[in-house]
mmCIF file of C-alpha atoms in Angstrom:
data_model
loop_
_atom_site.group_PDB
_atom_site.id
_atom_site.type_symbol
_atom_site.label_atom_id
_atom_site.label_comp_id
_atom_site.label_asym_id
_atom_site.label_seq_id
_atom_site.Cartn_x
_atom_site.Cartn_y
_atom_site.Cartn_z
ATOM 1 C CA UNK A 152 -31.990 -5.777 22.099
ATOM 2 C CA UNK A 153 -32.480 -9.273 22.015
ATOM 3 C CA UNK A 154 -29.587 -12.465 21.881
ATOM 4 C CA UNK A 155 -29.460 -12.866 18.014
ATOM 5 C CA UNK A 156 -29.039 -8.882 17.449
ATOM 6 C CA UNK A 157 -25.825 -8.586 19.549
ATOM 7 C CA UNK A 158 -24.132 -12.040 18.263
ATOM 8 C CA UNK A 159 -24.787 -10.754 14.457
ATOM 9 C CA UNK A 160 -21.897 -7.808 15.574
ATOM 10 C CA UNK A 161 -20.120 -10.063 17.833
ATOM 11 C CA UNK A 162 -16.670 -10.531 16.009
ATOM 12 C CA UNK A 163 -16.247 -14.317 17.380
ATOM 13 C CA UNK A 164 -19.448 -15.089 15.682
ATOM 14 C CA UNK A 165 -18.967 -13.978 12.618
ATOM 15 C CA UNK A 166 -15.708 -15.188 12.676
ATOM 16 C CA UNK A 167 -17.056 -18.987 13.631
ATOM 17 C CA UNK A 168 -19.309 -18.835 10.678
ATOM 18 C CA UNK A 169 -16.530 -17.793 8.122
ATOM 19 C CA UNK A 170 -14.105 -20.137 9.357
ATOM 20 C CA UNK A 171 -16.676 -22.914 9.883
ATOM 21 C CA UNK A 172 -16.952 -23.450 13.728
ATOM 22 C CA UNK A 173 -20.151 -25.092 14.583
ATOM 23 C CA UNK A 174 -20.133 -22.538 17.969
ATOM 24 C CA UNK A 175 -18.207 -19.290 18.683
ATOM 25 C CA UNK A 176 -17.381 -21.268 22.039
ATOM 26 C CA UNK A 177 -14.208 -22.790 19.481
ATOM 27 C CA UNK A 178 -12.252 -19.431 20.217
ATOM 28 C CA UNK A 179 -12.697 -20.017 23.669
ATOM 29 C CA UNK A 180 -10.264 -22.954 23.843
ATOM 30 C CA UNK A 181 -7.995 -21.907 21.141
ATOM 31 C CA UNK A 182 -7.090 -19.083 23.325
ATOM 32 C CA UNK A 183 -6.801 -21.567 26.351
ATOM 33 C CA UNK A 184 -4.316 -23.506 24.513
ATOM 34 C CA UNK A 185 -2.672 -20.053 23.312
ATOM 35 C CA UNK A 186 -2.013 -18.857 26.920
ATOM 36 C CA UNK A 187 -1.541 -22.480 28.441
ATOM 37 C CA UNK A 188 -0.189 -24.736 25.708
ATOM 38 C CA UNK A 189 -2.721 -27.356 26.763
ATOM 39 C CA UNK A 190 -2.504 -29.496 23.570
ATOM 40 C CA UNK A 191 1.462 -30.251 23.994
ATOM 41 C CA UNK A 192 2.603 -33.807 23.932
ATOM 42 C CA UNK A 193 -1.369 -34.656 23.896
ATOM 43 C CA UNK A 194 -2.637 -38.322 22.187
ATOM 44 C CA UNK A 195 -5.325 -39.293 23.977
ATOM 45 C CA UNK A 196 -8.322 -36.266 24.436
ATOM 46 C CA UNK A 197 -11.852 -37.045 25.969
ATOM 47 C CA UNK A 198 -14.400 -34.335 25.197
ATOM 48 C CA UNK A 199 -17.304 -34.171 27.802
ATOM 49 C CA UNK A 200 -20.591 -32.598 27.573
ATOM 50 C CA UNK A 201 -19.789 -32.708 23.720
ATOM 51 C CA UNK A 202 -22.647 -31.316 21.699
ATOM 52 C CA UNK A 203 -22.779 -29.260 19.267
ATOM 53 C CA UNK A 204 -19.182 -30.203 18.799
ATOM 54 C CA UNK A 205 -17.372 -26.884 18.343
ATOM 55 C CA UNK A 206 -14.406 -28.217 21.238
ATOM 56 C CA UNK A 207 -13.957 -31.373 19.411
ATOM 57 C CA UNK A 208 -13.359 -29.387 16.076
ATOM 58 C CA UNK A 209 -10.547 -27.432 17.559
ATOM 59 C CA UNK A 210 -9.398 -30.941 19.183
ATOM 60 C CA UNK A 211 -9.465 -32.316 15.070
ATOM 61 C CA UNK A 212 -7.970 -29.434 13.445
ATOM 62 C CA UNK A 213 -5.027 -28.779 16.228
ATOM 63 C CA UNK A 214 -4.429 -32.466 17.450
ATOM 64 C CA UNK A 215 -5.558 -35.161 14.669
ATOM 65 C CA UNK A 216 -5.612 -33.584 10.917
ATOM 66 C CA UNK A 217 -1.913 -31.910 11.252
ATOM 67 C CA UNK A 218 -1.177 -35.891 12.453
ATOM 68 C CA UNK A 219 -2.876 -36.720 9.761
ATOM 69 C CA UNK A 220 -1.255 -34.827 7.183
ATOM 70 C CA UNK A 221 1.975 -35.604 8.231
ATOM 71 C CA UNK A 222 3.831 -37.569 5.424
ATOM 72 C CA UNK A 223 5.842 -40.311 8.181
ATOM 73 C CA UNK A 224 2.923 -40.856 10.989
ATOM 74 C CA UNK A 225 1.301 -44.056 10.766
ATOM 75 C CA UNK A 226 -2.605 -44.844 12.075
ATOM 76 C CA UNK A 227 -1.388 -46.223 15.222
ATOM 77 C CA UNK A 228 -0.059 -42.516 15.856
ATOM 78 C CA UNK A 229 -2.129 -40.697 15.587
ATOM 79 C CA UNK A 230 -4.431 -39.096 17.984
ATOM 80 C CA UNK A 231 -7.363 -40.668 20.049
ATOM 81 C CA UNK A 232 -10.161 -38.028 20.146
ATOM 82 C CA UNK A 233 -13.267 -39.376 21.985
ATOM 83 C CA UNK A 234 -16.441 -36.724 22.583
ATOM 84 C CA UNK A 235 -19.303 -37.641 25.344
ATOM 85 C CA UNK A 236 -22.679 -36.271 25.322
ATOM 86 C CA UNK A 237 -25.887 -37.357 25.916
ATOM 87 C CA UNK A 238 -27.114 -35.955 22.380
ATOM 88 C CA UNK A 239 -25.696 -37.101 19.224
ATOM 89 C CA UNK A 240 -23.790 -34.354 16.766
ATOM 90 C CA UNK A 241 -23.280 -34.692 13.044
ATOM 91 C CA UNK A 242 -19.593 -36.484 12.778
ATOM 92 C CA UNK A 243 -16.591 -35.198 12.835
ATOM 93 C CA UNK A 244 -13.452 -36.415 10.880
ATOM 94 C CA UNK A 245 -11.151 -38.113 13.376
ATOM 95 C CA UNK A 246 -13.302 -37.978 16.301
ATOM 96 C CA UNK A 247 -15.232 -41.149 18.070
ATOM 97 C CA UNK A 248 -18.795 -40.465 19.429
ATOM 98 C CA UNK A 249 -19.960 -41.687 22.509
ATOM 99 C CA UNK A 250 -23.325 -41.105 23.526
ATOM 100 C CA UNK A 251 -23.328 -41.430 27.082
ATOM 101 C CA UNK A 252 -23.382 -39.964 31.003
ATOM 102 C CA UNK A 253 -20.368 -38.978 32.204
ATOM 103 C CA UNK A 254 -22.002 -39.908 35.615
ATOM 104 C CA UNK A 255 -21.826 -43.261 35.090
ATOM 105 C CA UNK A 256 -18.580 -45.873 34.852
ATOM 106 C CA UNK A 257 -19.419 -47.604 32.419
ATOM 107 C CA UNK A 258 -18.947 -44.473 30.276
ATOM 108 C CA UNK A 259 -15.478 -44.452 31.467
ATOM 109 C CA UNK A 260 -14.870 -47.689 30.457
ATOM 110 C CA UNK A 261 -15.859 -47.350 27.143
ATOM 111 C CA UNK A 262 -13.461 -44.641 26.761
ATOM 112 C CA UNK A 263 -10.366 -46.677 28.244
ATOM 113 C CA UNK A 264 -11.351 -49.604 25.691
ATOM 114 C CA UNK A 265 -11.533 -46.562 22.709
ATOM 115 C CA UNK A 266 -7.996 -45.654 24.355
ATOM 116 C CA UNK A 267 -6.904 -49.442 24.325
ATOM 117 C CA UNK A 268 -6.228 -49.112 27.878
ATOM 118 C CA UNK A 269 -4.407 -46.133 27.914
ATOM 119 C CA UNK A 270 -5.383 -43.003 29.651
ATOM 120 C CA UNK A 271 -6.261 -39.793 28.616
ATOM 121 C CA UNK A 272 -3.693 -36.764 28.327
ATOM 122 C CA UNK A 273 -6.517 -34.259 28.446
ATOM 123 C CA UNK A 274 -10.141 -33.850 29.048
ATOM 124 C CA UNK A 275 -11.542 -30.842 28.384
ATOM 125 C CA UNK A 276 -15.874 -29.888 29.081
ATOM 126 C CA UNK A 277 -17.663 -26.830 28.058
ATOM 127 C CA UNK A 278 -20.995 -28.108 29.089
ATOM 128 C CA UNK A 279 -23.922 -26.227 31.012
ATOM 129 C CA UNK A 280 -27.302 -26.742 31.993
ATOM 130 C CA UNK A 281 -29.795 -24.073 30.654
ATOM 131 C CA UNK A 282 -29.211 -21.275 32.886
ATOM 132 C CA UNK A 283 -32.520 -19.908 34.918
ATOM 133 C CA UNK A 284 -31.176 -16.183 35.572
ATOM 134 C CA UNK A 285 -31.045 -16.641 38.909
ATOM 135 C CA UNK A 286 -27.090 -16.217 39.729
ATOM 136 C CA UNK A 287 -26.510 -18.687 42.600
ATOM 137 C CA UNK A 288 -29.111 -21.276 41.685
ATOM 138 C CA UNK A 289 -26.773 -21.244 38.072
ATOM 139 C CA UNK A 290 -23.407 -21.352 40.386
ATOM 140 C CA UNK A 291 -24.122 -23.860 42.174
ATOM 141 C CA UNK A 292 -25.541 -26.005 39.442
ATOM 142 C CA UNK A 293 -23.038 -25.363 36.855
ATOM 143 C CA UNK A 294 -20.203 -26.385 40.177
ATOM 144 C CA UNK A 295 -22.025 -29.570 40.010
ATOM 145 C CA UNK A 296 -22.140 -30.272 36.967
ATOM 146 C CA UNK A 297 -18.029 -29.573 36.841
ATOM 147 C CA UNK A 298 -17.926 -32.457 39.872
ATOM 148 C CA UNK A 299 -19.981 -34.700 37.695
ATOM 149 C CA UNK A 300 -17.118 -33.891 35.048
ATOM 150 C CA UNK A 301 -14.333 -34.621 37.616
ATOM 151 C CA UNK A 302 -15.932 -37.914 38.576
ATOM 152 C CA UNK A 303 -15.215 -39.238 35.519
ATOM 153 C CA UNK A 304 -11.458 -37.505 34.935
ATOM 154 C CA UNK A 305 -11.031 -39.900 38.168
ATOM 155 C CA UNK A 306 -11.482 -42.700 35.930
ATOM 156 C CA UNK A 307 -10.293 -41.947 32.764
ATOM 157 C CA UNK A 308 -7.136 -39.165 33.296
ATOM 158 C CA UNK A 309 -3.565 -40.381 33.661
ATOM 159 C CA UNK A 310 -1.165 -38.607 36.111
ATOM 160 C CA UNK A 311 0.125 -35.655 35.321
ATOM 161 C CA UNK A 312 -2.721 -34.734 32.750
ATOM 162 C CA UNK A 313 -4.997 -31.707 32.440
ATOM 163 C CA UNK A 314 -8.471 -31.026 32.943
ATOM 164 C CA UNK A 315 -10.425 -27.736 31.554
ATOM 165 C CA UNK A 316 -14.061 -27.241 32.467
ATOM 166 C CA UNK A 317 -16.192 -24.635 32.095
ATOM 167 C CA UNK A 318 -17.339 -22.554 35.672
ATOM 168 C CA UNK A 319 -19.685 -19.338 37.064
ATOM 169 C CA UNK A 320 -17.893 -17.139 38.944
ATOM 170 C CA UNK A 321 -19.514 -16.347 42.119
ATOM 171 C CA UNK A 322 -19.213 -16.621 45.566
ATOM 172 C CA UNK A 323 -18.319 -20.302 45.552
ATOM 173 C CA UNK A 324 -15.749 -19.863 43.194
ATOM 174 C CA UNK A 325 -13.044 -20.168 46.143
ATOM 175 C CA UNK A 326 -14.740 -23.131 47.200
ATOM 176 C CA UNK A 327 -14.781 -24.997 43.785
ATOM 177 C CA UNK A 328 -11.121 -23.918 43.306
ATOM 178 C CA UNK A 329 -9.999 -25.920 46.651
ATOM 179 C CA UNK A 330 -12.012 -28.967 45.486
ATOM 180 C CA UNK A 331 -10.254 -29.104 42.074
ATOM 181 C CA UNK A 332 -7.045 -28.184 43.864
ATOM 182 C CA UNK A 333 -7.355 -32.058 45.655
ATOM 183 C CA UNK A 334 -6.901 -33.304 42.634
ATOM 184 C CA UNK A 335 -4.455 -30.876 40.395
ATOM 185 C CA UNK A 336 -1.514 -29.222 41.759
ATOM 186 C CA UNK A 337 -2.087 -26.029 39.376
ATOM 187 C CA UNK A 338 -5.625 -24.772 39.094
ATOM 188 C CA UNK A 339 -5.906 -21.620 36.817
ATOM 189 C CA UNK A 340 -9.270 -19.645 36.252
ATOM 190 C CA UNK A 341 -8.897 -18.033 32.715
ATOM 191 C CA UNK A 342 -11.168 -15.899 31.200
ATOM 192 C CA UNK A 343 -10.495 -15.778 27.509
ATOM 193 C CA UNK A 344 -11.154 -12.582 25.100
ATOM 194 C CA UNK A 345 -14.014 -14.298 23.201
ATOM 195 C CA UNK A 346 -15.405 -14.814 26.197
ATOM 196 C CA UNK A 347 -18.085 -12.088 26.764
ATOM 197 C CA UNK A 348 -17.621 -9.165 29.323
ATOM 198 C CA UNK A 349 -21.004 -9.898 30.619
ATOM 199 C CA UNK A 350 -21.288 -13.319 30.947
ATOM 200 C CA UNK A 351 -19.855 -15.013 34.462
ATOM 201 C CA UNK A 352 -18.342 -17.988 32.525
ATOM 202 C CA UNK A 353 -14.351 -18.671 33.092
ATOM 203 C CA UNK A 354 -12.562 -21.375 33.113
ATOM 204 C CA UNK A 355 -10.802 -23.841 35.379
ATOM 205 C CA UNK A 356 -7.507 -24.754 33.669
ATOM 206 C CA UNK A 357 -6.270 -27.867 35.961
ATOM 207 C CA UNK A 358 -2.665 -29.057 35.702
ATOM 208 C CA UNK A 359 -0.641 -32.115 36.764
ATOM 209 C CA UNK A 360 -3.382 -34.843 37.742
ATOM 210 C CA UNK A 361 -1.889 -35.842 41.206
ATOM 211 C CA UNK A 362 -4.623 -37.827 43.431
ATOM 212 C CA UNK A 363 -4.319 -37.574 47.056
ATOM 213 C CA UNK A 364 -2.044 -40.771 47.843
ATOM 214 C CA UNK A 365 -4.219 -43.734 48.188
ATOM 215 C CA UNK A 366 -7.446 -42.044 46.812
ATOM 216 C CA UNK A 367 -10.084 -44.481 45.455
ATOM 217 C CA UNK A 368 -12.323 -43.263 43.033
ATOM 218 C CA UNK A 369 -15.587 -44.414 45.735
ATOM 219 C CA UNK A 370 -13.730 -41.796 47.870
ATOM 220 C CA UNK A 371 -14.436 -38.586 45.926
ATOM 221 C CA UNK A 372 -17.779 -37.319 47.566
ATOM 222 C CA UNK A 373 -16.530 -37.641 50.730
ATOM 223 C CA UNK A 374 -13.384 -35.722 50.169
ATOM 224 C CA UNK A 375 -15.434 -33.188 48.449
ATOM 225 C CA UNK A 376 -17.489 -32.884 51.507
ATOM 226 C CA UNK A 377 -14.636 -32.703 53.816
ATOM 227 C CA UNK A 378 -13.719 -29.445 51.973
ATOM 228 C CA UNK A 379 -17.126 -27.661 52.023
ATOM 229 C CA UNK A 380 -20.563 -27.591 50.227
ATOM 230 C CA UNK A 381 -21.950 -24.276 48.268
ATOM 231 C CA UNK A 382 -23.092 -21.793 50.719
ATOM 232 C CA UNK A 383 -26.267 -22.128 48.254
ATOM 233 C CA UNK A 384 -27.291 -25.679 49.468
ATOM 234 C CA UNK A 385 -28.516 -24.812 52.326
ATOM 235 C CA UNK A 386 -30.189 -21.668 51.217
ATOM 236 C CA UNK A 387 -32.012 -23.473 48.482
ATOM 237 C CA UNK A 388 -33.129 -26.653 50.710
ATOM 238 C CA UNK A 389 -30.973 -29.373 48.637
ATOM 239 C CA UNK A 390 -28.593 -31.612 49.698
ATOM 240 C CA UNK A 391 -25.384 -31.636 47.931
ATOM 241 C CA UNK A 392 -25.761 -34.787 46.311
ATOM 242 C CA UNK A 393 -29.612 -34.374 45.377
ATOM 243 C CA UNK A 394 -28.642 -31.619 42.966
ATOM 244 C CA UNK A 395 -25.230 -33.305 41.763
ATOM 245 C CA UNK A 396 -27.411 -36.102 40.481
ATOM 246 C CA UNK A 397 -30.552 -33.920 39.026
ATOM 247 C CA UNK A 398 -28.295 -31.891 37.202
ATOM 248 C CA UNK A 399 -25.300 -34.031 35.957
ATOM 249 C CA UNK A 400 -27.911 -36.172 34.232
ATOM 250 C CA UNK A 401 -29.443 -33.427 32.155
ATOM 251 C CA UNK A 402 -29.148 -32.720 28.580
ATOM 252 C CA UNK A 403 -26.274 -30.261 28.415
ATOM 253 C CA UNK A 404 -25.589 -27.508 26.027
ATOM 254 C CA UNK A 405 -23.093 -24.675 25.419
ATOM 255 C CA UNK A 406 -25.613 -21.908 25.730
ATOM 256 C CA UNK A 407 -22.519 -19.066 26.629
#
């Protein structure tokens, strides 16, 4: 039975087309926020690996439209929403577009200028590479690709902010979990109802942005390093930072 048979009697995709989700990846977060409250006290949001855009709907429907609709806010309060990718993605209302590589700063500072300085509250990323079936190939890749993410939440997240990004379980998982723990002093994995039984998504739910004291943002590859690379690295012949730069520079999707 092939991918578009079992999604027509999936509930979460029927669900996304009634409700008018551009993904069914939409329920994913609203159940993060649900079981984590992610989205309290939030003004400033950066989604990364944007495209198609179903994140940065929830982020407009739960964060700027109820600001919106609110009879005393004002423009200057309401929320900042600003969504990365490398593709474009048909508009959204109250969300800025930035077509861009999260690899690179000046990304970031586009974002802090969208921000008028300020930091973010949040960034959330639901990106992935096409996945090749091969399980630790798409672990290690997909734990890259999460470091690519964090190399930019080094720039652009304030303290005390939260970061939710898209993993694979699999044998590295411990090892990605004490990377992101250098950085956050709760780390979560979460593995939300409409996310399917048989897929080896979860996510990372990182709380309280807290830096190691004196940390510079040139610093973060060697920390990284300090704590381990993917037992896959070796096994597949690539350095560490070979596939971090292949990889965090492709044209992401939400394929899961």
């Amino acid at each position: 039975m092939g991918k578009a048979s079992r999604d027509k009697r999936d509930i979460y995709y029927r669900k996304a087309k009634e409700e008018g989700w551009r993904a069914r990846s939409a329920f994913k977060l609203l159940q993060i926020d649900e079981e984590f409250n992610i989205f309290e006290g939030v003004k400033h949001v950066v989604d990364l690996c944007a495209a198609p855009g179903s994140w940065s709907q929830v982020l407009s429907r739960k964060l700027y439209l109820p600001a919106k609709l609110s009879t005393d806010s004002k423009d200057q309060d309401l929320p900042l929403i600003v969504a990365i990718d490398l593709q474009p993605m048909a508009p959204i209302e109250g969300v800025i577009q930035v077509q861009g590589d999260i690899t690179n700063a000046r990304t970031a500072e586009v974002v802090i200028r969208h921000f008028d300085g300020c930091k973010a509250d949040l960034v959330v990323c639901d990106g992935a590479p096409d996945v090749t079936g091969l399980h630790d190939m798409d672990e290690f890749v997909q734990s890259q690709l999460i470091l690519a993410g964090l190399t930019i939440v080094t720039h652009i997240l304030k303290n005390g902010g939260k970061f939710i990004a898209k993993i694979f379980r699999g044998k590295d998982t411990s090892l990605l979990y004490c990377q992101l723990k250098l950085f956050f002093t709760e780390v979560t994995l979460a593995k939300p109802k409409s996310s399917r039984n048989s897929s080896i998504e979860a996510f990372a739910v990182c709380e309280n942005y807290s830096p190691p004291e004196g940390f510079s943002e040139k610093d973060l590859h060697r920390l990284l390093e300090k704590v381990g690379t993917p037992s896959g690295a070796d096994d597949l012949g690539i350095s560490f930072l070979t596939i971090f730069i292949l990889h965090a520079r492709t044209i992401l999707t939400n394929t899961l």
